[in-house]
Coordinates of C-alpha atoms and ligand atoms in Angstrom, one line a residue:
M100 CA -0.1 0.1 -0.2
P101 CA 1.6 3.3 -0.8
Q102 CA 1.9 6.1 1.9
K103 CA -0.6 9.0 1.7
E104 CA 0.5 12.3 3.0
T105 CA -2.1 15.2 3.8
Y106 CA -1.1 19.4 3.2
D107 CA -2.7 22.1 2.5
L108 CA -1.0 22.4 -0.9
I109 CA 0.9 20.3 -2.5
V110 CA 3.0 22.5 -5.8
I111 CA 4.2 20.4 -8.4
G112 CA 7.1 21.8 -10.0
S113 CA 10.1 23.8 -8.3
G114 CA 10.7 27.0 -10.6
P115 CA 10.3 30.5 -9.8
G116 CA 6.7 29.9 -10.4
G117 CA 6.4 26.7 -8.2
Y118 CA 9.0 27.9 -5.6
V119 CA 8.2 30.8 -4.7
A120 CA 4.3 30.0 -4.7
A121 CA 5.5 27.1 -2.3
A122 CA 8.0 29.5 0.0
R123 CA 5.4 32.0 0.1
A124 CA 2.1 29.3 1.0
S125 CA 4.5 28.2 3.9
Q126 CA 5.1 31.5 5.1
L127 CA 1.9 32.2 5.7
G128 CA 0.9 29.1 8.1
M129 CA 0.1 26.4 5.1
K130 CA 1.4 23.1 5.5
V131 CA 3.4 22.7 1.7
A132 CA 4.9 20.1 0.0
C133 CA 6.5 21.1 -3.6
I134 CA 7.6 18.5 -5.5
E135 CA 10.4 18.3 -8.3
K136 CA 11.7 16.1 -11.1
A137 CA 14.9 17.4 -12.1
S138 CA 17.9 16.6 -9.8
N139 CA 18.2 20.2 -8.9
L140 CA 15.5 22.7 -7.7
G141 CA 14.9 26.2 -9.3
G142 CA 13.5 24.9 -12.8
T143 CA 14.5 25.7 -16.3
C144 CA 15.1 29.7 -15.1
L145 CA 18.0 29.0 -13.0
N146 CA 19.3 25.7 -14.4
V147 CA 19.1 25.8 -18.1
G148 CA 17.7 29.3 -18.9
C149 CA 17.6 32.9 -17.6
I150 CA 20.5 32.4 -15.1
P151 CA 23.6 30.2 -16.8
S152 CA 22.5 32.2 -20.3
K153 CA 23.2 35.8 -18.3
V154 CA 26.1 34.5 -16.5
L155 CA 27.6 33.4 -20.4
L156 CA 26.4 36.9 -21.6
D157 CA 28.5 38.6 -19.1
S158 CA 31.3 36.5 -19.5
S159 CA 31.3 37.1 -23.1
E160 CA 30.5 40.3 -23.1
Y161 CA 33.8 40.9 -21.0
F162 CA 35.4 38.9 -23.5
Y163 CA 34.3 41.2 -26.2
Q164 CA 34.8 44.2 -24.6
A165 CA 38.6 43.0 -23.7
K166 CA 39.6 42.1 -27.5
T167 CA 37.8 45.4 -28.8
E168 CA 37.1 48.2 -26.4
F169 CA 39.7 48.0 -23.8
A170 CA 42.5 49.9 -25.9
E171 CA 40.8 52.9 -26.6
H172 CA 40.1 53.4 -22.9
G173 CA 44.0 53.2 -22.9
I174 CA 44.6 49.5 -21.4
K175 CA 46.9 47.6 -23.0
T176 CA 46.1 43.5 -22.7
G177 CA 48.6 41.4 -24.5
R178 CA 47.2 38.8 -26.8
I179 CA 43.6 37.6 -25.1
S180 CA 42.5 34.2 -25.4
L181 CA 39.6 32.0 -23.9
D182 CA 39.8 29.5 -21.5
L183 CA 36.0 28.2 -22.1
A184 CA 36.4 25.1 -19.7
T185 CA 36.7 28.1 -16.7
M186 CA 33.7 30.0 -18.4
M187 CA 31.9 26.9 -17.8
A188 CA 32.6 26.0 -14.8
R189 CA 31.6 29.6 -13.3
K190 CA 28.4 29.5 -15.2
E191 CA 27.8 25.6 -13.6
K192 CA 28.8 27.4 -10.0
V193 CA 26.6 30.6 -9.8
V194 CA 24.2 28.1 -11.1
N195 CA 24.5 25.6 -8.3
D196 CA 24.6 28.2 -5.4
L197 CA 21.4 30.0 -7.1
V198 CA 20.1 26.2 -6.3
K199 CA 21.2 25.6 -3.0
N200 CA 19.8 29.3 -1.8
V201 CA 16.0 27.8 -2.8
Q202 CA 17.0 24.5 -1.4
S203 CA 17.2 26.9 1.8
L204 CA 15.1 28.8 1.5
L205 CA 12.2 26.1 1.1
E206 CA 14.1 24.4 4.0
R207 CA 13.2 27.5 6.2
S208 CA 10.1 28.1 5.1
K209 CA 9.1 24.7 6.2
V210 CA 8.1 23.4 3.0
T211 CA 8.1 19.5 2.2
I212 CA 10.6 18.8 -0.5
I213 CA 9.4 15.4 -2.4
R214 CA 11.4 14.2 -5.5
G215 CA 10.0 12.7 -8.2
A216 CA 7.5 13.1 -10.8
A217 CA 3.9 14.0 -10.4
R218 CA 0.8 13.1 -11.9
L219 CA -2.8 14.2 -11.1
A220 CA -4.6 11.0 -9.4
G221 CA -8.2 12.2 -9.3
G222 CA -9.8 14.4 -6.6
R223 CA -7.3 16.1 -4.3
E224 CA -4.5 13.3 -4.7
V225 CA -1.1 13.4 -7.0
S226 CA 0.9 10.7 -6.8
V227 CA 4.5 10.4 -7.1
S228 CA 6.7 8.0 -8.9
G229 CA 10.2 8.2 -7.3
G230 CA 13.0 6.6 -6.2
D231 CA 16.4 5.3 -8.3
D232 CA 14.1 3.1 -10.4
G233 CA 11.0 5.6 -10.2
A234 CA 9.3 2.8 -9.5
T235 CA 8.2 3.7 -5.8
E236 CA 4.8 5.5 -5.7
T237 CA 4.0 8.1 -3.3
V238 CA 0.4 9.6 -3.3
L239 CA 0.0 12.7 -1.3
T240 CA -3.8 14.9 -0.7
G241 CA -3.8 18.1 -1.1
E242 CA -6.7 20.8 0.1
A243 CA -5.2 22.5 -3.1
I244 CA -3.0 21.4 -5.8
L245 CA -0.4 23.9 -7.9
L246 CA 0.5 22.8 -11.2
A247 CA 3.9 25.0 -11.7
T248 CA 5.5 22.5 -14.5
G249 CA 6.7 25.2 -16.9
S250 CA 7.7 24.3 -20.2
T251 CA 10.4 23.0 -22.5
P252 CA 11.4 23.6 -26.1
T253 CA 9.5 22.5 -29.3
S254 CA 11.4 21.6 -32.5
L255 CA 10.5 22.6 -36.1
P256 CA 7.7 20.1 -38.1
G257 CA 9.4 16.9 -38.9
I258 CA 13.2 18.2 -37.7
T259 CA 14.2 16.3 -34.2
P260 CA 17.0 18.1 -32.5
D261 CA 20.0 15.4 -31.7
G262 CA 21.4 16.9 -29.2
D263 CA 24.7 16.8 -30.8
R264 CA 24.6 18.6 -34.5
I265 CA 20.9 19.6 -33.6
I266 CA 20.5 21.2 -30.2
Q267 CA 18.0 23.2 -28.1
S268 CA 19.1 26.1 -25.3
S269 CA 20.2 24.2 -23.0
Q270 CA 22.7 22.4 -25.2
A271 CA 23.7 25.7 -26.4
L272 CA 24.5 27.0 -22.5
S273 CA 26.8 24.0 -22.1
L274 CA 29.2 23.7 -25.7
K275 CA 32.5 22.3 -24.8
T276 CA 34.1 24.4 -27.6
V277 CA 33.6 27.3 -30.0
P278 CA 30.8 26.4 -33.0
K279 CA 33.1 27.4 -36.3
H280 CA 29.3 28.5 -37.9
L281 CA 26.4 28.3 -35.1
I282 CA 23.0 28.4 -37.6
V283 CA 20.2 29.3 -35.5
A284 CA 16.8 29.1 -36.2
G285 CA 14.7 31.7 -34.5
G286 CA 15.2 35.2 -33.6
G287 CA 13.1 35.7 -30.8
Y288 CA 14.8 36.6 -27.0
I289 CA 16.1 33.0 -26.3
G290 CA 17.7 32.8 -30.1
L291 CA 19.3 36.8 -29.8
E292 CA 21.5 35.7 -26.5
L293 CA 22.7 32.9 -27.3
S294 CA 23.7 33.9 -30.8
S295 CA 25.9 36.9 -29.2
V296 CA 27.3 34.5 -26.2
W297 CA 28.7 32.7 -29.3
A298 CA 29.4 35.2 -31.9
R299 CA 31.2 37.3 -28.8
L300 CA 33.5 34.3 -28.5
G301 CA 34.2 33.4 -32.1
A302 CA 31.7 31.8 -33.6
K303 CA 30.0 32.8 -37.3
V304 CA 26.8 33.0 -36.5
T305 CA 23.6 33.2 -38.8
V306 CA 20.1 33.7 -37.5
I307 CA 17.1 32.6 -39.9
E308 CA 13.9 34.0 -38.6
M309 CA 10.3 33.4 -40.4
L310 CA 9.1 37.1 -39.9
S311 CA 9.9 40.1 -41.1
Q312 CA 11.7 41.5 -37.6
I313 CA 13.9 40.1 -35.0
A314 CA 12.4 40.0 -31.4
G315 CA 8.8 39.9 -32.8
T316 CA 6.7 41.2 -29.8
M317 CA 9.1 44.3 -29.7
D318 CA 8.5 47.9 -30.6
N319 CA 9.6 47.8 -34.4
Q320 CA 12.0 50.8 -33.9
V321 CA 13.8 48.7 -31.3
A322 CA 14.0 45.8 -33.0
R323 CA 14.8 47.3 -36.6
N324 CA 17.4 49.1 -34.0
L325 CA 18.9 45.9 -32.2
L326 CA 19.2 44.5 -36.0
R327 CA 21.4 47.6 -37.1
Y328 CA 23.5 46.7 -33.4
L329 CA 24.1 42.9 -33.7
S330 CA 24.6 42.6 -37.6
K331 CA 27.4 45.2 -37.2
Q332 CA 29.2 42.8 -34.3
G333 CA 29.3 40.3 -37.2
I334 CA 25.9 38.3 -36.5
S335 CA 24.2 37.3 -40.0
F336 CA 20.4 37.4 -40.1
Q337 CA 18.0 36.1 -42.9
L338 CA 14.5 37.4 -42.1
N339 CA 11.5 36.6 -43.7
T340 CA 12.9 32.8 -44.1
R341 CA 11.8 29.2 -43.0
V342 CA 14.0 26.3 -42.3
T343 CA 12.8 23.6 -44.5
N344 CA 14.6 20.7 -44.1
V345 CA 17.9 19.7 -42.3
K346 CA 20.7 16.8 -42.5
T347 CA 23.6 16.0 -40.8
T348 CA 27.0 14.5 -41.5
K349 CA 29.1 13.4 -38.2
S350 CA 30.6 17.2 -38.6
N351 CA 28.1 19.1 -40.5
V352 CA 24.8 20.1 -40.9
K353 CA 23.1 21.1 -43.9
V354 CA 20.2 23.9 -43.2
D355 CA 17.7 24.5 -46.4
I356 CA 15.9 27.4 -46.2
L357 CA 13.0 28.9 -48.4
S358 CA 12.3 32.8 -48.4
K359 CA 10.6 34.6 -50.8
E360 CA 13.1 34.8 -53.5
K361 CA 14.3 31.8 -53.0
E362 CA 15.1 28.1 -51.7
D363 CA 18.6 27.9 -50.8
S364 CA 20.9 25.8 -48.0
I365 CA 24.0 27.0 -45.6
E366 CA 26.6 24.8 -44.0
G367 CA 27.5 24.5 -40.5
D368 CA 28.8 22.4 -37.6
L369 CA 25.4 23.4 -35.3
L370 CA 21.9 24.0 -35.9
L371 CA 20.1 25.8 -32.7
I372 CA 16.8 25.6 -32.4
A373 CA 15.2 28.2 -30.7
V374 CA 11.4 28.7 -32.1
G375 CA 9.6 28.9 -28.8
R376 CA 8.6 26.5 -25.7
K377 CA 5.6 24.1 -25.3
P378 CA 4.1 23.7 -21.5
N379 CA 4.9 21.2 -19.6
T380 CA 1.6 18.8 -19.2
E381 CA 2.5 15.3 -20.8
G382 CA 2.1 12.7 -18.4
L383 CA 0.1 15.3 -15.7
G384 CA -3.2 13.2 -15.9
L385 CA -4.6 16.5 -16.6
E386 CA -7.9 15.4 -18.7
A387 CA -8.4 12.2 -15.7
A388 CA -8.8 15.2 -13.3
G389 CA -10.7 17.7 -15.5
V390 CA -8.3 20.4 -15.8
D391 CA -9.0 22.1 -19.7
T392 CA -6.0 23.2 -21.7
V393 CA -6.4 26.0 -24.0
P394 CA -6.8 24.9 -27.8
N395 CA -4.1 25.4 -30.0
T396 CA -1.6 26.0 -27.4
G397 CA -2.2 23.5 -24.7
Q398 CA -1.2 25.8 -22.2
I399 CA -3.8 25.3 -19.1
A400 CA -6.8 27.4 -19.5
V401 CA -7.1 29.1 -15.5
N402 CA -9.6 31.8 -14.1
A403 CA -8.5 35.2 -12.1
S404 CA -7.8 33.5 -9.6
F405 CA -5.5 31.1 -11.0
E406 CA -8.1 28.0 -10.7
T407 CA -8.6 25.4 -13.8
S408 CA -11.6 23.9 -14.4
A409 CA -11.3 21.4 -11.7
K410 CA -11.6 23.0 -8.3
G411 CA -8.8 22.8 -6.0
I412 CA -6.2 22.5 -8.9
Y413 CA -4.3 26.1 -9.7
A414 CA -1.6 26.9 -12.7
I415 CA 0.7 29.5 -13.0
G416 CA 3.8 30.2 -15.0
D417 CA 4.9 29.0 -18.3
L418 CA 2.4 26.4 -18.3
I419 CA -0.7 29.2 -18.4
P420 CA -1.1 31.9 -21.1
G421 CA 1.3 35.4 -20.6
P422 CA 4.7 36.0 -21.4
P423 CA 6.8 33.3 -20.8
L424 CA 9.3 34.8 -18.1
A425 CA 10.2 33.9 -14.9
H426 CA 9.1 37.2 -12.7
K427 CA 5.6 36.9 -14.0
A428 CA 5.8 32.9 -13.2
S429 CA 6.8 34.2 -9.1
A430 CA 4.5 37.2 -9.5
E431 CA 1.7 34.3 -10.0
G432 CA 3.1 31.7 -7.5
K433 CA 3.0 34.7 -4.6
A434 CA -0.5 35.8 -5.9
V435 CA -2.1 32.0 -5.6
A436 CA -0.1 31.8 -2.3
E437 CA -2.0 34.7 -1.0
L438 CA -4.9 34.0 -2.5
L439 CA -5.6 31.0 -0.9
T440 CA -4.4 32.2 2.7
G441 CA -7.5 34.7 2.0
L442 CA -5.3 37.6 1.0
P443 CA -5.9 39.8 -2.1
A444 CA -3.2 39.8 -4.8
E445 CA -3.8 40.2 -8.3
I446 CA -1.2 40.6 -11.4
N447 CA -1.6 43.5 -13.5
Y448 CA -0.2 42.0 -16.7
N449 CA 0.1 45.4 -18.6
T450 CA 2.8 46.1 -16.8
I451 CA 5.3 43.3 -17.0
P452 CA 8.4 44.0 -18.3
S453 CA 10.3 41.8 -20.9
V454 CA 14.2 42.2 -21.2
I455 CA 16.3 41.1 -23.7
Y456 CA 20.1 40.7 -22.6
T457 CA 22.1 41.7 -25.9
A458 CA 24.4 44.6 -26.0
P459 CA 23.2 46.9 -26.3
E460 CA 20.1 45.5 -24.2
V461 CA 16.8 45.7 -24.7
A462 CA 13.6 46.4 -22.3
S463 CA 10.0 47.1 -22.9
V464 CA 6.8 47.3 -20.9
G465 CA 3.7 48.4 -22.3
L466 CA 2.1 49.3 -25.1
T467 CA 4.6 49.9 -28.1
Q468 CA 4.1 52.4 -30.6
D469 CA 2.1 50.1 -33.4
E470 CA -0.5 48.3 -30.7
A471 CA -1.5 52.2 -29.6
K472 CA -2.4 52.9 -33.2
Q473 CA -4.0 49.7 -33.5
K474 CA -6.3 51.1 -30.4
D475 CA -7.1 54.4 -32.3
M476 CA -5.5 55.9 -29.2
P477 CA -3.9 59.6 -29.6
I478 CA -0.1 59.2 -28.7
C479 CA 2.4 61.4 -27.7
V480 CA 5.9 60.0 -28.1
G481 CA 9.2 60.9 -26.6
T482 CA 12.8 59.6 -28.0
Y483 CA 15.8 60.3 -26.5
P484 CA 19.1 58.9 -27.7
F485 CA 21.8 57.5 -25.4
A486 CA 24.7 59.3 -27.1
G487 CA 22.7 62.7 -25.2
T488 CA 23.6 61.5 -21.9
G489 CA 27.1 61.8 -20.4
R490 CA 27.1 58.4 -18.7
A491 CA 26.6 56.8 -22.4
R492 CA 29.7 59.0 -23.7
C493 CA 31.8 57.7 -19.9
L494 CA 31.2 54.6 -21.1
N495 CA 31.5 54.8 -24.9
Q496 CA 27.9 53.2 -24.9
I497 CA 26.2 55.3 -26.6
D498 CA 24.4 53.4 -28.9
G499 CA 20.3 53.1 -28.6
F500 CA 17.3 55.2 -27.4
A501 CA 14.9 55.5 -24.8
K502 CA 11.2 56.3 -26.1
L503 CA 8.0 56.7 -23.8
I504 CA 4.7 56.7 -25.5
T505 CA 2.0 58.4 -23.7
H506 CA -1.8 59.2 -23.9
A507 CA -1.5 62.6 -25.7
K508 CA -4.3 64.1 -23.9
T509 CA -3.8 62.6 -20.2
D510 CA 0.2 62.4 -20.8
Q511 CA -0.2 59.0 -18.8
L512 CA 2.5 56.7 -19.7
L513 CA 1.2 53.6 -21.8
G514 CA 4.6 51.9 -23.1
A515 CA 8.6 52.7 -22.7
H516 CA 11.3 50.5 -24.8
I517 CA 14.5 51.1 -24.0
I518 CA 17.5 50.0 -26.6
G519 CA 20.7 50.8 -24.7
P520 CA 23.2 50.1 -22.2
R521 CA 21.5 48.8 -19.0
A522 CA 18.0 48.9 -20.5
S523 CA 17.2 45.9 -18.1
E524 CA 17.6 48.1 -15.0
I525 CA 16.3 51.8 -16.2
I526 CA 13.0 49.8 -17.4
A527 CA 11.7 49.7 -13.6
E528 CA 11.1 53.5 -13.1
C529 CA 8.8 53.4 -16.2
V530 CA 7.2 50.0 -14.8
L531 CA 6.8 51.8 -11.5
A532 CA 5.7 54.4 -12.9
M533 CA 3.2 52.7 -14.8
E534 CA 1.9 50.7 -11.7
F535 CA 1.0 54.0 -10.2
A536 CA -0.6 55.1 -13.2
G537 CA 2.2 58.2 -13.5
A538 CA 2.4 60.3 -16.3
A539 CA 5.3 61.4 -18.1
E540 CA 5.6 64.7 -16.1
D541 CA 5.9 62.5 -12.8
I542 CA 9.1 61.0 -14.7
A543 CA 10.0 64.4 -15.9
R544 CA 9.8 66.1 -12.7
T545 CA 11.6 63.4 -11.0
I546 CA 15.1 64.6 -9.8
H547 CA 17.7 61.7 -11.8
G548 CA 21.2 61.5 -11.0
H549 CA 23.7 62.5 -13.0
P550 CA 25.8 61.5 -14.7
T551 CA 23.3 58.0 -15.4
F552 CA 21.9 56.1 -18.2
S553 CA 18.1 57.1 -16.6
E554 CA 18.6 61.0 -17.7
A555 CA 17.6 59.5 -20.9
V556 CA 14.3 58.1 -19.9
Q557 CA 14.0 61.6 -18.2
E558 CA 14.8 63.5 -21.1
A559 CA 12.4 61.3 -23.2
A560 CA 9.7 62.3 -20.6
V561 CA 10.1 65.6 -21.2
L562 CA 9.8 65.5 -25.0
A563 CA 6.4 63.8 -24.0
T564 CA 5.0 65.6 -21.9
E565 CA 6.2 68.7 -24.0
C566 CA 3.9 66.9 -26.9
T567 CA 1.4 67.1 -24.8
V568 CA 1.1 70.2 -23.8
A569 CA 1.6 71.5 -27.1
R570 CA -1.5 69.3 -27.9
G571 CA -3.6 71.0 -25.8
P572 CA -6.6 69.0 -24.2
G573 CA -8.8 67.9 -26.6
K574 CA -7.0 67.9 -29.6
D575 CA -6.2 64.8 -31.5
Ligands
FAD704 P1 10.2 26.2 -15.0 O1 11.2 26.9 -14.4 O2 9.9 25.5 -16.3 O3 9.7 24.9 -13.6 C1 9.1 23.7 -14.2 C2 9.5 22.8 -13.1 O4 8.6 21.8 -13.0 C3 10.9 21.9 -13.7 O5 12.0 22.0 -12.3 C4 11.0 20.9 -13.9 O6 11.7 19.8 -13.9 C5 9.4 20.2 -13.1 N1 8.6 19.4 -13.5 C6 7.7 19.7 -14.9 N2 7.1 18.1 -14.7 C7 6.9 18.1 -13.2 C8 6.2 16.6 -12.6 N3 5.3 16.4 -13.6 N4 7.1 16.1 -11.5 C9 7.2 17.2 -10.9 N5 8.4 18.5 -11.4 C10 7.9 18.6 -12.5 N6 12.7 34.3 -18.0 C11 13.1 35.7 -18.0 O7 12.2 36.1 -16.9 N7 14.3 36.2 -18.2 C12 15.0 35.8 -18.5 O8 16.2 36.4 -19.0 C13 15.1 34.6 -19.1 N8 16.1 33.7 -20.0 C14 15.8 32.4 -20.6 C15 16.6 32.0 -21.0 C16 17.0 30.8 -21.5 C17 17.5 29.9 -22.3 C18 15.5 30.1 -21.5 C19 15.3 28.6 -21.6 C20 14.3 30.4 -20.7 C21 14.7 31.6 -19.9 N9 13.4 32.6 -19.4 C22 13.9 33.8 -18.7 C23 12.2 31.7 -19.2 C24 12.6 31.2 -17.6 O9 13.0 30.5 -17.5 C25 10.4 30.7 -17.9 O10 9.9 31.7 -17.7 C26 10.7 30.3 -16.3 O11 11.6 29.7 -15.5 C27 9.1 30.1 -16.3 O12 9.0 29.5 -14.4 P2 7.9 28.4 -14.1 O13 7.8 28.3 -12.4 O14 6.8 28.0 -14.8 O15 8.2 26.9 -15.1

């Protein structure tokens, strides 16, 4: 007979959604179990996502700067060479330290950590297969069950990644040698970040993108400039182009592509497929438990309280609709824990920032100029180049601009799109302004330190406010 344990909340998955929910619920007095099937806690983000990619982006940027930029600062270095094994070992250390932090957070919060693959077993029961052979079964009962099993990469139709010549993001974060020619299918943020890493470390990189712009969801003007900057760094792009077929040999990969103009093929030594992710629902027992999914995407449908069609079963993070981002998953995890303990909680999906950690960085929140236009909103746009700020000049990182979209009648900030140094950090003030329903004038009148990159946002806010004043209330 399998043993049965009872909890107030059973969380399946320990990614940024699951571990945050588990810790918060436990801190609020619930008896919580968190089940994880991978050997490490922390999910995609800590192990094969946000963290290892940012470690490699930071390390490779240092390498690139040392080679190409130090000299003009008067720093003589001699011949710079790469020790990839050390770079990778450092990445592993950062990941492992953060995984340990998650473990100690859960332990400190008195969450029971259970190792194994979980499945909904009907009603409020969850079955966990664990042990070395995966054959030991434990059944847990939960007053509430939270699904936080995240997502995994998808591939292209008819193309199966072999982990050798055809790889996905997890493998691209652990290559043992720098590829000679890395072909990347997909110009979204994962494809662009990994292209940047390997191009900086010396690979020839070609990105194949089906759409007419890279970073598809970003503001068009920002995306066009990002394309220009990355091209200058040596990355080649083929837009409006699809991968149709892939053939591999022992040392090579031949990628057939199709654009409006012609069929062609490119040869390289590695193909990275970075075309999107799918929700991890396989084997979760959704149907038997009565949990409905969203047609087409397979994501789990939830209401405003994150409850699925099955009472008492909740879902968050990459499993449900919305931007597949770690901070969105964590915010939802915290919200579920608070709602379950009777506290008020809600997520403002209009103010979730997204960042691409290329050089320059790209960060965005709220409406793009095109989206505002599609909504027929009268808007003002304030755009200010980083070249106009003292700090950018000091660092010689003058590429890019801050662009604010405001309502032309009220001056309310509707969106912010920044391409430039430290965009990932600067966007926070725009998110905060939007969270407070603030106006560009609020940012314009806020005193910013000098010289800082954030002065570009302040100057863009001044311009947006001047536009609103010039147009006057009531004029469209
Ligand atoms: P996950 O982090 O995927 O965690 C789900 C967990 O559930 C996993 O540990 C999995 O093993 C476990 N699990 C699955 N099924 C079961 C089961 N049946 N039983 C038990 N356990 C199970 N986002 C950002 O915000 N910023 C970034 O910079 C960023 N960079 C990224 C870079 C890359 C290369 C990738 C791939 C992703 C990146 N992301 C980034 C996205 C981010 O990683 C995800 O949005 C985030 O991890 C989703 O969190 P989650 O908790 O929903 O799921």
